[in-house]
Short mmCIF file of C-alpha atoms in Angstrom, two decimals:
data_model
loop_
_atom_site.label_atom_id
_atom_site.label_comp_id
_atom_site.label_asym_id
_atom_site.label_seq_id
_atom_site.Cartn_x
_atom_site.Cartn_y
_atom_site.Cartn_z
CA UNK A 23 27.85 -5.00 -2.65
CA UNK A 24 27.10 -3.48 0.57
CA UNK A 25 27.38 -5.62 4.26
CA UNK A 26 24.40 -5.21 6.30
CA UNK A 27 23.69 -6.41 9.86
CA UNK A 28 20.88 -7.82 11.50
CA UNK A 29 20.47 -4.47 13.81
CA UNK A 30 21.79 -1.66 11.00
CA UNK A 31 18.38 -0.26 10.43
CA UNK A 32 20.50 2.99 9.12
CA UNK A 33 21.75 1.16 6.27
CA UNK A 34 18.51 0.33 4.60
CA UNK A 35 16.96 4.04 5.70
CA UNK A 36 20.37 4.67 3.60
CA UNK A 37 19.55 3.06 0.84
CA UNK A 38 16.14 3.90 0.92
CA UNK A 39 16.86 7.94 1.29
CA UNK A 40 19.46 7.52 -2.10
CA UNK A 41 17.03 5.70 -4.09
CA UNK A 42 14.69 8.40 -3.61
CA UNK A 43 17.21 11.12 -4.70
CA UNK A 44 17.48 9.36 -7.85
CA UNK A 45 14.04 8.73 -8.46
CA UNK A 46 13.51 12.42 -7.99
CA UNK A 47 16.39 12.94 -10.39
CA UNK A 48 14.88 11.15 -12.93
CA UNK A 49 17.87 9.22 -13.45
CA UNK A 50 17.34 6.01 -11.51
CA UNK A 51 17.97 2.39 -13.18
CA UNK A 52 15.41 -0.53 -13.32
CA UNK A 53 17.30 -2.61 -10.12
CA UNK A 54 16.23 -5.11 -7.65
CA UNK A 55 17.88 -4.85 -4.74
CA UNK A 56 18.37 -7.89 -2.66
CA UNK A 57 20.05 -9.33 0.66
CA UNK A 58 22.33 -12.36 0.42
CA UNK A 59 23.39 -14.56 3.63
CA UNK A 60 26.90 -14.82 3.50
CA UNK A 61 28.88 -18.45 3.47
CA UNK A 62 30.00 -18.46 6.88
CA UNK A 63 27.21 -19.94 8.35
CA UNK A 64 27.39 -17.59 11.96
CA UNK A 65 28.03 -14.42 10.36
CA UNK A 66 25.87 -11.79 11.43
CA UNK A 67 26.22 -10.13 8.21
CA UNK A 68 24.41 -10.15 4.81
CA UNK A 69 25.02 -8.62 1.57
CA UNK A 70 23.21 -6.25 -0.44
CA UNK A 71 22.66 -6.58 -3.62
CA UNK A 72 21.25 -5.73 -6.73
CA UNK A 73 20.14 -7.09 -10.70
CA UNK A 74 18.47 -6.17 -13.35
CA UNK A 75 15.45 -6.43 -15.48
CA UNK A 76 14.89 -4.99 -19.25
CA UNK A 77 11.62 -3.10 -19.32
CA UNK A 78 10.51 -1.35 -22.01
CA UNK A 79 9.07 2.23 -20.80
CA UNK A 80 5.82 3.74 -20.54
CA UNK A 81 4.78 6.98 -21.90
CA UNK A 82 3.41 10.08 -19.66
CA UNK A 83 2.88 12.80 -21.55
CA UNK A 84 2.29 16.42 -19.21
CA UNK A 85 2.47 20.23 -20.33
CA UNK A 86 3.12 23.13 -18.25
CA UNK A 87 -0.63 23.05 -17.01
CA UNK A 88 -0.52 19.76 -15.56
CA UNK A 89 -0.98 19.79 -11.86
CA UNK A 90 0.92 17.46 -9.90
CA UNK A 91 -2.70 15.29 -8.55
CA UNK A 92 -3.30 14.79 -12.00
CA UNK A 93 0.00 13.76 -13.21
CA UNK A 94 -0.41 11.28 -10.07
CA UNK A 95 -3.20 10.23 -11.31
CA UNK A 96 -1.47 8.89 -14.66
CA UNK A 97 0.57 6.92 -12.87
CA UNK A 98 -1.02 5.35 -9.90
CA UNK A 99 -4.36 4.78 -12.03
CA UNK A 100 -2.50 3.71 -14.81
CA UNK A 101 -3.40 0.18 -16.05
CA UNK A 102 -0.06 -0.69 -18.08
CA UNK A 103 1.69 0.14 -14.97
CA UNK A 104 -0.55 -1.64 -12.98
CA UNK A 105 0.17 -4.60 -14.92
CA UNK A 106 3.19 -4.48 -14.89
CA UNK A 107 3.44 -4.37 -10.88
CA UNK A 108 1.83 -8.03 -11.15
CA UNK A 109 4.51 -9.26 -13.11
CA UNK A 110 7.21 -7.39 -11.26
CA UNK A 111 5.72 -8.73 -8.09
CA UNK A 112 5.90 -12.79 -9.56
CA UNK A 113 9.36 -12.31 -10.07
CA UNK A 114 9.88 -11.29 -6.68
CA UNK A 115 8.49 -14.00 -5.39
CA UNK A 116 10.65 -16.50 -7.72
CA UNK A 117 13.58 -14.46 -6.91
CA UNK A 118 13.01 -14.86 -2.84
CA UNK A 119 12.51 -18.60 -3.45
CA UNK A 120 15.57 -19.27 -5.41
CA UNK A 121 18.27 -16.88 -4.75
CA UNK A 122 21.41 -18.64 -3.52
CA UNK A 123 24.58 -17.46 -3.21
CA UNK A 124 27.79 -19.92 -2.15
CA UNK A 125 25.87 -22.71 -2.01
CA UNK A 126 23.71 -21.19 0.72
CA UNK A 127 19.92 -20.19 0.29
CA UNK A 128 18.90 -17.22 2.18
CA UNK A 129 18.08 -19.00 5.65
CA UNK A 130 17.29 -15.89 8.12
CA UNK A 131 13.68 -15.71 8.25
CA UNK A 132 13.73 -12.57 10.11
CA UNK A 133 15.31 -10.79 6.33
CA UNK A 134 12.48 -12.27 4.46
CA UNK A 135 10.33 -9.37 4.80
CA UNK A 136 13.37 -6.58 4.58
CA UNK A 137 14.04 -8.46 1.75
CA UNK A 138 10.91 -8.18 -0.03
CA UNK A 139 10.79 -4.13 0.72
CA UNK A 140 14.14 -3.83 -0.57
CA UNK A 141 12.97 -5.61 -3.86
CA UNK A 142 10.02 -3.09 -4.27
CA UNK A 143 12.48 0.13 -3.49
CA UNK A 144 12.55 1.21 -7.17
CA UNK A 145 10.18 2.28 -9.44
CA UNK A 146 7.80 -0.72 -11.16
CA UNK A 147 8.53 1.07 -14.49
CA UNK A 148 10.79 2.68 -16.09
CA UNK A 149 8.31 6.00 -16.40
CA UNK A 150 9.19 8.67 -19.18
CA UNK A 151 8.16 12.27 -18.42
CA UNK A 152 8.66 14.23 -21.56
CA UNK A 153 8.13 17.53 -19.85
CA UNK A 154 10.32 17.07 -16.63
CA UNK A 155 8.50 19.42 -15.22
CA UNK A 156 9.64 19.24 -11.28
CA UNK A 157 6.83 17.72 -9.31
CA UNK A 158 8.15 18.25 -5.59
CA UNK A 159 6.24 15.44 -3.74
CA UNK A 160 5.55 13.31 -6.70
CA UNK A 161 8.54 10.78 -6.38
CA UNK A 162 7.96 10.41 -3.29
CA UNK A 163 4.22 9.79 -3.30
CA UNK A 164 4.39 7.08 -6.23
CA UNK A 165 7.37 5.53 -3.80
CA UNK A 166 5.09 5.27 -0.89
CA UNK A 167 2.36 3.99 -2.80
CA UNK A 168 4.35 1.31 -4.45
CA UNK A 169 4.56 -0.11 -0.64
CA UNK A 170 8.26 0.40 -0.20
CA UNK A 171 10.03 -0.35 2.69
CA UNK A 172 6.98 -0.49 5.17
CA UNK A 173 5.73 -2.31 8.46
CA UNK A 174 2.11 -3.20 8.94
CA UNK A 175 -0.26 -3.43 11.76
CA UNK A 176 -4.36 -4.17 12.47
CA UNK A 177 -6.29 -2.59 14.75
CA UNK A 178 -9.27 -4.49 15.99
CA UNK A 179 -12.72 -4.03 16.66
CA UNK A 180 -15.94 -5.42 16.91
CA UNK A 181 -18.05 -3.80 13.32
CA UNK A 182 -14.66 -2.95 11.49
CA UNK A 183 -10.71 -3.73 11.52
CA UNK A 184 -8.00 -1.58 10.53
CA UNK A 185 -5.06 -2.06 8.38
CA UNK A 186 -2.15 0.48 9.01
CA UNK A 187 1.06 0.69 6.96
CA UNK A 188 3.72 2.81 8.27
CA UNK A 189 6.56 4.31 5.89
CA UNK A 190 9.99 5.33 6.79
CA UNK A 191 9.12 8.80 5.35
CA UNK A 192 6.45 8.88 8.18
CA UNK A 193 3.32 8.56 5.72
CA UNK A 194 1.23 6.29 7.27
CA UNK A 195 -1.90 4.98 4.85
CA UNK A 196 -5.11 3.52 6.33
CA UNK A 197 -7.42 0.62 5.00
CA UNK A 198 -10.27 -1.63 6.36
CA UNK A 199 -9.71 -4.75 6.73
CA UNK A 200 -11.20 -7.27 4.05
CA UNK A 201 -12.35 -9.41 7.09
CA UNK A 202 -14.10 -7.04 9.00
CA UNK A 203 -17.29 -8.05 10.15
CA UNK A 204 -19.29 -5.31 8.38
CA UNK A 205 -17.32 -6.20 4.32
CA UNK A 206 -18.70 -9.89 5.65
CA UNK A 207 -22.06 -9.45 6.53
CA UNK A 208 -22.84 -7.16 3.73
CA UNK A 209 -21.03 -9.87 1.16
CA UNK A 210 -23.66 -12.26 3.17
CA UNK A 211 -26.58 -10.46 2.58
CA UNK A 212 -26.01 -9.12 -1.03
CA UNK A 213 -25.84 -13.02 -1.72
CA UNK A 214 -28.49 -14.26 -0.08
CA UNK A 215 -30.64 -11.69 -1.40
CA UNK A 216 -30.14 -12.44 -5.06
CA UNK A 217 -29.95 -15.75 -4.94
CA UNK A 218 -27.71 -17.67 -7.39
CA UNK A 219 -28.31 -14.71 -10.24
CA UNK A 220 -25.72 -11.67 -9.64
CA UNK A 221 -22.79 -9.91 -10.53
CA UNK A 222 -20.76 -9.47 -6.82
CA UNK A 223 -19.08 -6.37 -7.84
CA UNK A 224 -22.05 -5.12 -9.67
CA UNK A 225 -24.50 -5.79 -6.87
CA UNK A 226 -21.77 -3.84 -4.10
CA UNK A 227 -21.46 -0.72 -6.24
CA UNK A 228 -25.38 -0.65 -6.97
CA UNK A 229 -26.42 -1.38 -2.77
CA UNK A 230 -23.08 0.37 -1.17
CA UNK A 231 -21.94 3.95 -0.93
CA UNK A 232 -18.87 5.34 0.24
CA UNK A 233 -19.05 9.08 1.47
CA UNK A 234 -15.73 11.09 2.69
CA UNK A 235 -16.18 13.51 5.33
CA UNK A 236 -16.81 16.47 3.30
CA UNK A 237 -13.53 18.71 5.36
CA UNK A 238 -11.31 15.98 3.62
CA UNK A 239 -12.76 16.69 0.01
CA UNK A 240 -12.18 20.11 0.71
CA UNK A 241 -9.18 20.43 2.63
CA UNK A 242 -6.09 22.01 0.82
CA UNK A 243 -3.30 19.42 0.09
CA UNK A 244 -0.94 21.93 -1.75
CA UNK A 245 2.45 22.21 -1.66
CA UNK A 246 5.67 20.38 -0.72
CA UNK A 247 4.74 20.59 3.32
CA UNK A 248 1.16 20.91 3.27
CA UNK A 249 0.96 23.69 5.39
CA UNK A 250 -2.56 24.30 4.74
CA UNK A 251 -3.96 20.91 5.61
CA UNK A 252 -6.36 19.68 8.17
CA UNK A 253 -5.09 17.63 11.53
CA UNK A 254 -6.22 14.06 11.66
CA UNK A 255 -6.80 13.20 15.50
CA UNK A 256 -7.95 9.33 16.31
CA UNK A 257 -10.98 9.42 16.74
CA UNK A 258 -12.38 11.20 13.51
CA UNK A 259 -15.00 9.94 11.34
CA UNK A 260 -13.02 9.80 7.86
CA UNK A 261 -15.68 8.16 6.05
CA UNK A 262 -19.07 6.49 6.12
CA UNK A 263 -20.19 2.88 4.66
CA UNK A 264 -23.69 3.31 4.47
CA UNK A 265 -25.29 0.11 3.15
CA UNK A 266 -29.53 -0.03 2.58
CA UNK A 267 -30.56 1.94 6.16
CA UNK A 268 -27.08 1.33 8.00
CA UNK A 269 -24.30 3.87 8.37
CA UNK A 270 -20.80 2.44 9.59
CA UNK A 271 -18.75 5.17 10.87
CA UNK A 272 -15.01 4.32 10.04
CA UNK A 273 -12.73 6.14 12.48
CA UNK A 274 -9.31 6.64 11.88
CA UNK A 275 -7.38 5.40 14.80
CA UNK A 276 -4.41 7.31 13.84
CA UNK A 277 -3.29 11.04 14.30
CA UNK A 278 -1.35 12.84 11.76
CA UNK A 279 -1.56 15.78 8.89
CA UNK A 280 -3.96 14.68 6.29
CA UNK A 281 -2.22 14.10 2.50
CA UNK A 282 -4.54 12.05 0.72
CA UNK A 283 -8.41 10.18 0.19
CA UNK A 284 -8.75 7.35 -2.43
CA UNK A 285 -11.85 8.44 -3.81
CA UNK A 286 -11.57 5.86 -6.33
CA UNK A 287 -13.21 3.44 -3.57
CA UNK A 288 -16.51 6.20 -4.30
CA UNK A 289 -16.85 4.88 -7.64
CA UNK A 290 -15.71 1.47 -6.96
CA UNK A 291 -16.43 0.56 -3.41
CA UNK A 292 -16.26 -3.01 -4.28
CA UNK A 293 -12.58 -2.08 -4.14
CA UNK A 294 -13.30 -2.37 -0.37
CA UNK A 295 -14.10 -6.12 -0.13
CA UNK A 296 -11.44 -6.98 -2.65
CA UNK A 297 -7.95 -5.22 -2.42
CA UNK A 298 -8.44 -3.31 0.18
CA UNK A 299 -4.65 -2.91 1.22
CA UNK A 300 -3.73 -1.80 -2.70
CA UNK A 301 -6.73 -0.20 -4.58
CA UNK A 302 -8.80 0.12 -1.47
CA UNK A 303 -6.86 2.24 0.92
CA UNK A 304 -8.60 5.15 2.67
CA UNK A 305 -6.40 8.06 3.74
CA UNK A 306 -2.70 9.01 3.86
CA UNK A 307 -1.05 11.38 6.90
CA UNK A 308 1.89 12.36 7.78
CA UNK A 309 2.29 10.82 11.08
CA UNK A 310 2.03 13.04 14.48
CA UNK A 311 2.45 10.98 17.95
CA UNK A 312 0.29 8.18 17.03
CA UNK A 313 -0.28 5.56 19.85
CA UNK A 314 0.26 2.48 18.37
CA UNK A 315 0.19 -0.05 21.08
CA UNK A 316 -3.39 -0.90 20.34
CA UNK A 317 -2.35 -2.37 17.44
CA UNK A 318 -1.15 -5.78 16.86
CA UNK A 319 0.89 -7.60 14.18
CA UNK A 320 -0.15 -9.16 11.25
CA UNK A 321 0.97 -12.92 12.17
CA UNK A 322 -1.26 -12.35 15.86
CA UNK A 323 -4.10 -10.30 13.90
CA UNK A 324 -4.18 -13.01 11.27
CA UNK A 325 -4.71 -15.88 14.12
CA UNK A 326 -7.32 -13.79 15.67
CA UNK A 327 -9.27 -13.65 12.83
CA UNK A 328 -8.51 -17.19 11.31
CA UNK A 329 -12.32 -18.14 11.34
CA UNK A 330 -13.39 -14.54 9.89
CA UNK A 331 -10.59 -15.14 6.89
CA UNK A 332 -12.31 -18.61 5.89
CA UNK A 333 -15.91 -17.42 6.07
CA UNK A 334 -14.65 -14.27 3.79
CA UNK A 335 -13.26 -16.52 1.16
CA UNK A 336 -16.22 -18.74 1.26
CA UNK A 337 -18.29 -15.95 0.06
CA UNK A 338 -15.41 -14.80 -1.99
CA UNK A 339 -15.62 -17.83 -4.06
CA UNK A 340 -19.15 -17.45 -5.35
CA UNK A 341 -18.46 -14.33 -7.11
CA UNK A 342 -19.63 -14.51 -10.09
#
């Protein structure tokens, strides 16, 4: 059990940086990790804490010619584990609603969110590698993308919004928005278009096509510090939306050294309109000065766009 306090940001980088050793290690536990108000009602402290969950362990077989993308690839596009972040995530949730400790439930709603990032610092399975072959960056890239430990942040604009969320290992990853106005009016006229007879996902990957820019595809991500990779600067076009005659431009707002696309949204661009802060994300970089004062919080972004959200999940519901 470990005291924390409302401004020790160190501790949970602490925490954070040892979990991450062990991952790497291979030798990590399946734990929660938790924060517990203690009894004395004004103490600026809380507790952290962990439990544990049985889980029975997946598979991943690799040989010496496995490169480290594609033993990525097993896990992040793996559906078992996939399935099993659903069920990890539902007993988070049941967790953060009723955890007590001393008769006190967790009151501080300014831990609720540390708390959830603490939950999620650990791996969502308890992976087997048979060949433990030493994949420098891969511990740390299934970490990141299992949204550990991170702050988020929307940038607004009039055709498309940005969703940013920034990692205490300075990997920053990129999305659209869901409720930008472009996903919306496309979801609008895909359904007025066909009526009452179509298949919402089927009609967005037939009508909508995602293309990188083509110095991403190429660019060279080797390595532990990606030495050869391309600069990111805030105003690059990182991809295009083109949907019947229209090409969006999506800009990237950020500046940084490029890691990573998700050309999975290529093939599945409906990923865009769905999930688009999971599955949907557009680009990882390692962080380099980026301005972020244009960007505003989630709570204030959410407001701002209150009307968008309920004319999204209007069309939403008659997916068929």
């Amino acid at each position: 059990m470990l005291l924390c306090s409302k401004n020790s940001e160190e501790t949970y980088h602490n925490v954070i940086n040892t979990l991450l050793d062990d991952i790497k290690n291979f030798q990590v536990d399946e734990k929660y990790y938790f924060l517990i108000k203690q009894k004395q009602l004004e103490s600026p402290f809380f507790s952290l804490c962990k439990i544990n969950f049985r889980d029975d362990p997946i598979i991943i077989n690799t040989n010496n010619d496995t490169k480290e993308d594609e033993a990525f690839n097993l896990i992040f596009h793996n559906k078992k584990i996939l399935d099993k972040k659903k069920k990890k995530k539902q007993k988070e949730e049941g967790l953060i609603k009723n955890l007590t400790t001393c008769d006190n439930i967790i009151q501080d709603e300014e831990f609720i969110d540390k708390l959830s990032s603490l939950l999620k610092l650990n791996h969502d399975t308890n992976i087997i590698i048979e060949n433990k072959k030493n994949f420098d960056t891969l511990y740390k890239y299934y970490s990141f993308y299992d949204d550990t430990f991170n702050t988020s942040c929307f940038y607004i604009q009039d055709d498309y919004d940005l969703f940013l969320s920034k990692h205490v290992n300075g990997l920053y990853i990129l999305s659209i928005s869901k409720y930008s106005n472009i996903l919306k009016n496309i979801l609008s006229d895909l359904i007025n278009m066909n009526n009452d007879k179509y298949n919402l996902k089927d009609l967005i990957k037939q009508y909508v096509q995602i293309i990188f820019d083509p110095r991403l595809i190429n660019a060279d991500t080797s390595g532990k510090r990606k030495t050869k990779t391309i600069f990111i600067n805030d105003d690059m076009t990182i991809l295009n939306i083109i949907y019947k005659n229209n090409i969006y431009k999506i800009k990237s707002k950020i500046k940084g050294y490029y890691y990573d696309i998700n050309q999975n949204i290529v093939h599945n661009p409906y990923l865009l309109f769905y999930n688009t802060q999971d599955e949907g994300w557009l680009i990882i970089v390692k962080n380099k000065n980026t301005d972020l004062t244009k960007f505003v919080e989630a709570t204030d972004y959410y407001n701002k766009k209150k009307l968008c959200i309920e004319q999204y999940d209007e069309l939403i519901k008659k997916m068929k």
